Amino acid sequence: MSDASLRRLTWALLALALLLVVPGPVLQVVLDYTGPADIPFAIGFVGGQVCAAGAGAVIASRHPRHAVGWIFLAMGVGLGLAIATGAYGDLGLETDYGPLPADEMGAWLASWLFIPVAFALPMLLLLLFPDGRFTSARWRLAGWVIVVTASVAAAATALAPGRLEGQVDILNPLGVGGGLGEAIELVEVVTTFLALPAFALAVAGLVARFRRSRGIERQQLKWFTYAATLVGVGFAGSLLTPGGWPADVLFLIGLLALCGLPIAAGVAILRHRLYDVDVVINRTLVYGVLSAALVGAYVGSVLLLQFALSPLTEESDLAIAGSTLAVAGLFRPLRARIQELVDRRFYRRRYDAARTLEGFGAHLRDEVELDALKAELRAVVADTMQPAHVSLWLREAPR
């Protein structure tokens, strides 16, 4: 297929993904809506589908032979199709609008489509990013292991006897009975246990590529790894945190980061403002630690002041007001301290350069010998900027 035909296919798949938004995530949210708290999550799910398809279309239109763009497009279309068929099944089987034609088949499709879309494609993405190729024959074999495992798992889920995945009272219309059905159930259990090792294998592939990377490829991997880390922190934190708003906030962070993952990949592959990632990571580390420290200080000070001043604050907001003022006063010095710690730990070269320039500024105030000053200036520039050559030109004062 020619590049022009591939580009036309790209935009056709993007249009299909956008058309699936209404019968997919939107309809599913309407069916499961419980209150205003569901709205951010609805935006996250819709955004994930649209961002994946949109970023995939942009990448594939610029680089028609690049595998990463097609993976994102497949994720966007597949996610929309899986949610749309599941919503159609729920509409026909669990509401007063049913029964609907082929509603059981819709629920059946949704029961196994999520396996390749939500597991196989993301794991392949980890192995193929950013150039669309495996790093070696060994990792190509790992990719085939993931594809085969996901395909077997999807087939086993599609043919397993008993109730459909995610349904309470609906039997699998294509479930296989007898001894073959028992074997399929066993395969389904085995592939479920293999899901975590397969994901760990894909992550190991990304880590191995990052350790070998240099220059532009390393900056590309930084963008992708930054977004993927936010996804992992959000989802893992929501699982490890007891229920309530903290878990919901962390899950929402993971969901929004998941929407940003294809955008970060697009920025990396198209190399748009590629080297800004160091600034983004630095600010995230600083303000993430700062926010956690301020929240901890605020909660701790409120509890401490309420305990210490309990006779005076039983019916007043004195403890809250005092804690707010204390946290506001801590903001600037704490941010500066955290910035210094982050630079020292993760950006050592920048930290050393800043210290060198600071020392040169102090020395400059006391230096009066021009030759010594020129030598000192050349040394500082060479140490901080590390250019290939340093020369200094001074204009002579007019006579």
Coordinates of C-alpha atoms in Angstrom, one line a residue:
M1 CA 0.0 0.0 0.0
S2 CA 1.4 3.4 -0.9
D3 CA 2.1 6.2 1.5
A4 CA -0.8 8.2 0.1
S5 CA -3.2 5.3 0.7
L6 CA -1.9 4.9 4.2
R7 CA -2.5 8.6 5.0
R8 CA -6.1 8.3 3.7
L9 CA -6.6 5.2 5.9
T10 CA -5.2 7.2 8.8
W11 CA -7.8 9.9 8.6
A12 CA -10.6 7.4 8.0
L13 CA -9.7 5.5 11.2
L14 CA -9.6 8.8 13.1
A15 CA -13.1 9.6 11.9
L16 CA -14.3 6.2 13.0
A17 CA -12.7 6.7 16.4
L18 CA -14.5 10.0 16.8
L19 CA -17.8 8.6 15.6
L20 CA -17.5 5.8 18.3
V21 CA -17.3 8.4 21.1
V22 CA -21.0 8.9 21.3
P23 CA -22.2 5.3 21.3
G24 CA -19.1 4.3 23.4
P25 CA -17.8 6.3 26.4
V26 CA -20.7 8.8 26.3
L27 CA -23.4 6.1 26.3
Q28 CA -21.6 4.1 29.0
V29 CA -21.3 7.2 31.2
V30 CA -25.1 7.9 30.8
L31 CA -25.9 4.3 31.7
D32 CA -23.6 4.3 34.8
Y33 CA -24.1 7.9 35.9
T34 CA -24.4 8.3 39.6
G35 CA -23.7 12.0 40.2
P36 CA -21.5 15.0 39.3
A37 CA -18.4 13.2 40.5
D38 CA -18.6 10.9 37.4
I39 CA -18.1 13.9 35.0
P40 CA -14.3 14.2 35.4
F41 CA -13.9 10.5 34.9
A42 CA -16.2 10.6 31.8
I43 CA -14.0 13.4 30.4
G44 CA -10.9 11.2 31.1
F45 CA -12.3 8.2 29.3
V46 CA -13.5 10.2 26.3
G47 CA -10.2 12.1 26.3
G48 CA -8.2 8.9 26.4
Q49 CA -9.9 7.6 23.3
V50 CA -9.8 10.9 21.4
C51 CA -6.1 11.6 22.3
A52 CA -4.9 8.1 21.4
A53 CA -6.7 8.2 18.0
G54 CA -5.7 11.9 17.4
A55 CA -2.0 11.4 18.2
G56 CA -1.9 8.2 16.3
A57 CA -3.4 9.9 13.2
V58 CA -0.9 12.8 13.4
I59 CA 2.1 10.5 13.8
A60 CA 0.9 8.0 11.1
S61 CA 0.1 10.9 8.6
R62 CA 3.6 12.3 9.0
H63 CA 5.3 8.8 9.2
P64 CA 3.1 6.3 7.4
R65 CA 5.5 3.4 8.1
H66 CA 5.9 4.1 11.8
A67 CA 4.4 1.4 14.0
V68 CA 3.8 3.6 17.0
G69 CA 1.2 5.8 15.1
W70 CA -0.8 2.8 14.0
I71 CA -0.7 1.3 17.6
F72 CA -2.2 4.5 19.0
L73 CA -4.8 4.5 16.2
A74 CA -5.7 0.9 17.0
M75 CA -6.0 1.8 20.6
G76 CA -8.3 4.7 19.9
V77 CA -10.6 2.7 17.6
G78 CA -10.4 -0.5 19.6
L79 CA -11.2 1.3 22.9
G80 CA -14.2 3.0 21.3
L81 CA -15.4 -0.2 19.7
A82 CA -15.1 -2.2 23.0
I83 CA -16.9 0.5 25.0
A84 CA -19.6 0.9 22.4
T85 CA -20.4 -2.8 22.1
G86 CA -20.4 -3.1 25.9
A87 CA -22.7 -0.1 26.3
Y88 CA -25.0 -1.5 23.7
G89 CA -25.1 -4.8 25.5
D90 CA -25.8 -3.1 28.8
L91 CA -28.6 -1.0 27.2
G92 CA -30.3 -4.1 25.9
L93 CA -29.7 -6.5 28.8
E94 CA -29.9 -4.3 31.9
T95 CA -32.3 -1.5 31.1
D96 CA -36.0 -1.2 30.1
Y97 CA -35.0 -0.4 26.5
G98 CA -34.2 -4.1 25.9
P99 CA -34.1 -6.6 24.6
L100 CA -32.3 -5.2 21.5
P101 CA -31.1 -7.1 18.5
A102 CA -27.8 -8.9 19.1
D103 CA -27.4 -7.3 22.5
E104 CA -25.8 -10.5 23.8
M105 CA -23.2 -10.4 21.0
G106 CA -22.4 -6.8 21.9
A107 CA -21.7 -7.9 25.5
W108 CA -19.7 -10.8 24.2
L109 CA -17.5 -8.6 22.0
A110 CA -16.8 -6.2 24.9
S111 CA -15.9 -9.1 27.1
W112 CA -12.7 -10.0 25.2
L113 CA -11.9 -6.9 23.1
F114 CA -10.4 -5.1 26.1
I115 CA -7.6 -7.8 26.2
P116 CA -5.8 -6.8 23.0
V117 CA -6.7 -3.1 23.3
A118 CA -5.8 -2.5 27.0
F119 CA -3.0 -5.1 27.4
A120 CA -1.3 -6.2 24.2
L121 CA -1.2 -2.9 22.4
P122 CA 0.2 -0.9 25.3
M123 CA 2.9 -3.6 26.0
L124 CA 3.9 -3.5 22.3
L125 CA 4.1 0.2 22.5
L126 CA 6.6 -0.1 25.4
L127 CA 8.8 -2.3 23.3
L128 CA 8.6 -0.3 20.0
F129 CA 8.8 3.3 21.2
P130 CA 10.2 5.6 19.8
D131 CA 11.5 4.4 16.4
G132 CA 8.8 1.6 15.8
R133 CA 11.4 -1.2 15.8
F134 CA 12.5 -3.7 18.4
T135 CA 16.0 -3.1 19.8
S136 CA 17.2 -6.6 19.0
A137 CA 16.1 -10.1 17.9
R138 CA 15.7 -11.0 21.6
W139 CA 13.1 -8.2 22.2
R140 CA 11.4 -9.1 18.9
L141 CA 10.9 -12.6 20.4
A142 CA 9.5 -10.9 23.6
G143 CA 7.1 -9.0 21.4
W144 CA 5.8 -12.2 19.8
V145 CA 5.4 -13.8 23.2
I146 CA 3.2 -10.9 24.3
V147 CA 1.2 -11.0 21.0
V148 CA 0.6 -14.8 21.3
T149 CA -0.2 -14.6 25.0
A150 CA -2.8 -11.8 24.5
S151 CA -4.3 -13.6 21.5
V152 CA -4.7 -16.9 23.4
A153 CA -6.2 -15.0 26.4
A154 CA -8.7 -13.2 24.2
A155 CA -9.7 -16.4 22.4
A156 CA -10.0 -18.2 25.7
T157 CA -12.2 -15.4 27.2
A158 CA -14.3 -15.4 24.0
L159 CA -15.0 -19.2 24.1
A160 CA -15.0 -19.9 27.9
P161 CA -18.2 -21.4 29.1
G162 CA -20.3 -19.8 31.9
R163 CA -21.1 -16.1 32.4
L164 CA -19.7 -13.3 30.3
E165 CA -17.0 -11.2 31.8
G166 CA -18.6 -8.2 33.5
Q167 CA -22.1 -9.6 33.4
V168 CA -24.1 -11.1 36.2
D169 CA -26.8 -13.1 34.5
I170 CA -25.7 -13.5 30.8
L171 CA -24.2 -16.7 29.6
N172 CA -21.5 -16.7 26.9
P173 CA -23.4 -17.3 23.7
L174 CA -20.4 -18.9 22.1
G175 CA -19.2 -20.7 25.2
V176 CA -17.8 -24.2 24.6
G177 CA -19.0 -27.0 26.8
G178 CA -17.6 -30.4 27.8
G179 CA -14.0 -31.3 28.2
L180 CA -12.9 -28.7 25.7
G181 CA -14.6 -26.0 27.7
E182 CA -12.7 -27.1 30.9
A183 CA -9.5 -26.9 29.0
I184 CA -10.4 -23.4 27.8
E185 CA -11.1 -22.3 31.3
L186 CA -7.7 -23.6 32.4
V187 CA -6.0 -21.7 29.6
E188 CA -7.9 -18.5 30.7
V189 CA -6.6 -18.9 34.3
V190 CA -3.0 -19.5 33.1
T191 CA -3.1 -16.4 30.8
T192 CA -4.5 -14.3 33.6
F193 CA -1.5 -15.2 35.7
L194 CA 0.8 -14.5 32.8
A195 CA -0.5 -10.9 32.4
L196 CA 1.7 -9.4 35.1
P197 CA 5.0 -11.1 33.9
A198 CA 4.2 -10.0 30.4
F199 CA 3.8 -6.4 31.4
A200 CA 7.0 -6.6 33.5
L201 CA 8.8 -7.9 30.3
A202 CA 7.5 -5.0 28.3
V203 CA 8.7 -2.5 31.0
A204 CA 12.1 -4.2 31.1
G205 CA 12.3 -3.7 27.3
L206 CA 11.7 0.1 27.8
V207 CA 14.2 0.3 30.6
A208 CA 16.8 -1.6 28.5
R209 CA 16.2 0.8 25.6
F210 CA 16.5 3.9 27.8
R211 CA 19.8 2.7 29.3
R212 CA 21.3 2.3 25.8
S213 CA 19.8 5.6 24.4
R214 CA 21.8 8.7 23.8
G215 CA 21.0 12.2 22.5
I216 CA 17.6 12.6 20.8
E217 CA 16.4 9.1 21.5
R218 CA 17.0 9.6 25.2
Q219 CA 15.0 12.9 25.1
Q220 CA 12.2 11.1 23.3
L221 CA 12.1 8.3 25.9
K222 CA 12.1 10.9 28.7
W223 CA 8.8 12.4 27.4
F224 CA 7.2 8.9 27.1
T225 CA 8.6 7.7 30.5
Y226 CA 7.4 10.9 32.2
A227 CA 3.8 10.4 31.1
A228 CA 3.9 6.6 31.8
T229 CA 5.3 7.3 35.3
L230 CA 2.4 9.6 36.0
V231 CA -0.1 6.9 34.8
G232 CA 1.6 4.3 37.1
V233 CA 1.7 6.6 40.1
G234 CA -2.0 7.6 39.7
F235 CA -3.4 4.1 39.2
A236 CA -1.1 2.4 41.7
G237 CA -1.8 5.1 44.3
S238 CA -5.5 4.7 43.8
L239 CA -5.3 1.0 44.4
L240 CA -3.1 1.3 47.5
T241 CA -5.0 4.2 49.0
P242 CA -8.1 3.6 51.1
G243 CA -11.4 4.6 49.5
G244 CA -12.6 8.1 49.4
W245 CA -11.5 11.3 47.7
P246 CA -7.7 10.6 47.9
A247 CA -8.2 7.4 45.9
D248 CA -10.5 9.2 43.4
V249 CA -8.0 12.0 42.9
L250 CA -5.1 9.7 42.3
F251 CA -7.2 7.6 39.9
L252 CA -8.2 10.8 38.0
I253 CA -4.5 11.8 37.8
G254 CA -3.7 8.4 36.3
L255 CA -6.6 8.8 33.9
L256 CA -5.6 12.3 32.8
A257 CA -2.0 11.1 32.4
L258 CA -3.2 8.2 30.3
C259 CA -4.8 10.8 28.0
G260 CA -1.5 12.7 27.9
L261 CA 0.6 9.6 27.1
P262 CA -0.2 9.6 23.3
I263 CA 0.4 13.4 23.3
A264 CA 3.8 12.9 24.9
A265 CA 4.6 10.2 22.4
G266 CA 3.6 12.5 19.5
V267 CA 5.8 15.3 20.9
A268 CA 8.7 12.9 21.2
I269 CA 8.3 11.4 17.7
L270 CA 7.6 14.7 15.9
R271 CA 10.4 16.3 18.0
H272 CA 8.4 19.4 18.8
R273 CA 10.0 21.2 21.8
L274 CA 11.8 18.0 22.5
Y275 CA 14.3 19.3 25.0
D276 CA 11.7 21.0 27.2
V277 CA 11.0 17.7 28.9
D278 CA 13.8 18.4 31.4
V279 CA 12.1 21.5 32.5
V280 CA 8.7 19.7 32.8
I281 CA 10.2 16.9 34.9
N282 CA 12.1 19.3 37.1
R283 CA 8.9 21.3 37.8
T284 CA 6.9 18.2 38.4
L285 CA 9.4 16.9 41.0
V286 CA 9.6 20.3 42.7
Y287 CA 5.9 21.1 42.9
G288 CA 4.9 17.5 43.5
V289 CA 7.1 17.2 46.6
L290 CA 6.2 20.8 47.6
S291 CA 2.5 20.1 47.5
A292 CA 2.9 16.9 49.5
A293 CA 5.0 18.7 52.1
L294 CA 2.6 21.6 52.4
V295 CA -0.4 19.3 52.7
G296 CA 1.3 17.3 55.4
A297 CA 2.4 20.4 57.2
Y298 CA -1.1 21.9 57.0
V299 CA -2.8 18.8 58.3
G300 CA -0.2 18.3 61.0
S301 CA -0.4 21.9 62.2
V302 CA -4.2 21.9 62.3
L303 CA -4.3 18.7 64.4
L304 CA -1.5 20.0 66.7
L305 CA -3.1 23.4 67.2
Q306 CA -6.5 21.9 67.8
F307 CA -5.0 19.6 70.4
A308 CA -2.9 22.4 72.0
L309 CA -5.6 25.0 71.9
S310 CA -8.6 22.8 72.4
P311 CA -10.2 25.0 75.1
L312 CA -10.0 28.1 72.8
T313 CA -10.7 26.5 69.4
E314 CA -13.6 24.2 70.1
E315 CA -16.1 26.6 68.3
S316 CA -13.8 28.7 66.2
D317 CA -11.5 28.4 63.1
L318 CA -8.4 29.7 64.9
A319 CA -6.4 26.5 64.3
I320 CA -7.3 26.4 60.6
A321 CA -6.5 30.1 60.1
G322 CA -3.2 29.8 62.0
S323 CA -2.2 26.7 59.9
T324 CA -3.1 28.5 56.7
L325 CA -0.8 31.4 57.5
A326 CA 2.0 29.1 58.6
V327 CA 1.8 27.1 55.4
A328 CA 1.7 30.3 53.3
G329 CA 4.8 31.5 55.0
L330 CA 6.6 28.2 54.4
F331 CA 5.9 28.3 50.6
R332 CA 8.8 30.3 49.3
P333 CA 11.6 29.0 51.5
L334 CA 10.4 25.4 51.2
R335 CA 10.2 25.7 47.4
A336 CA 13.7 27.1 47.2
R337 CA 15.0 24.3 49.4
I338 CA 13.2 21.5 47.5
Q339 CA 14.5 23.1 44.2
E340 CA 18.0 22.9 45.5
L341 CA 17.6 19.3 46.6
V342 CA 16.1 18.2 43.3
D343 CA 18.8 20.0 41.3
R344 CA 21.5 18.4 43.5
R345 CA 20.1 14.9 43.2
F346 CA 18.8 14.7 39.6
Y347 CA 20.4 17.7 37.8
R348 CA 23.9 17.6 39.2
R349 CA 25.5 19.3 36.3
R350 CA 23.0 22.2 36.4
Y351 CA 23.4 22.5 40.2
D352 CA 27.2 22.5 39.9
A353 CA 27.0 25.2 37.1
A354 CA 24.8 27.4 39.3
R355 CA 27.2 27.1 42.2
T356 CA 30.2 27.9 40.0
L357 CA 28.5 31.0 38.6
E358 CA 27.5 32.0 42.1
G359 CA 31.1 31.7 43.2
F360 CA 32.4 33.6 40.2
G361 CA 30.0 36.4 40.9
A362 CA 31.4 36.7 44.5
H363 CA 34.9 36.5 43.2
L364 CA 34.2 39.1 40.5
R365 CA 33.5 41.8 43.1
D366 CA 37.0 41.5 44.6
E367 CA 39.1 41.0 41.4
V368 CA 40.8 44.0 39.9
E369 CA 43.5 42.4 37.8
L370 CA 42.3 42.2 34.2
D371 CA 44.4 39.2 33.1
A372 CA 43.3 37.2 36.1
L373 CA 39.7 38.1 35.4
K374 CA 39.9 37.0 31.8
A375 CA 41.4 33.6 32.8
E376 CA 38.8 33.1 35.5
L377 CA 36.0 34.0 33.0
R378 CA 37.2 31.5 30.4
A379 CA 37.5 28.8 33.0
V380 CA 34.0 29.4 34.3
V381 CA 32.5 29.3 30.8
A382 CA 34.4 26.2 29.9
D383 CA 33.2 24.5 33.2
T384 CA 29.6 25.5 33.0
M385 CA 28.8 25.5 29.3
Q386 CA 31.4 23.0 28.2
P387 CA 31.9 24.5 24.6
A388 CA 34.4 23.1 22.1
H389 CA 36.3 26.3 22.1
V390 CA 36.4 29.4 24.3
S391 CA 37.8 32.8 23.3
L392 CA 37.4 36.2 24.8
W393 CA 37.3 39.6 23.0
L394 CA 37.4 42.9 24.9
R395 CA 36.8 46.2 23.2
E396 CA 39.4 48.7 23.9
A397 CA 38.2 51.9 25.6
P398 CA 38.1 54.9 23.2
R399 CA 41.0 57.4 23.8

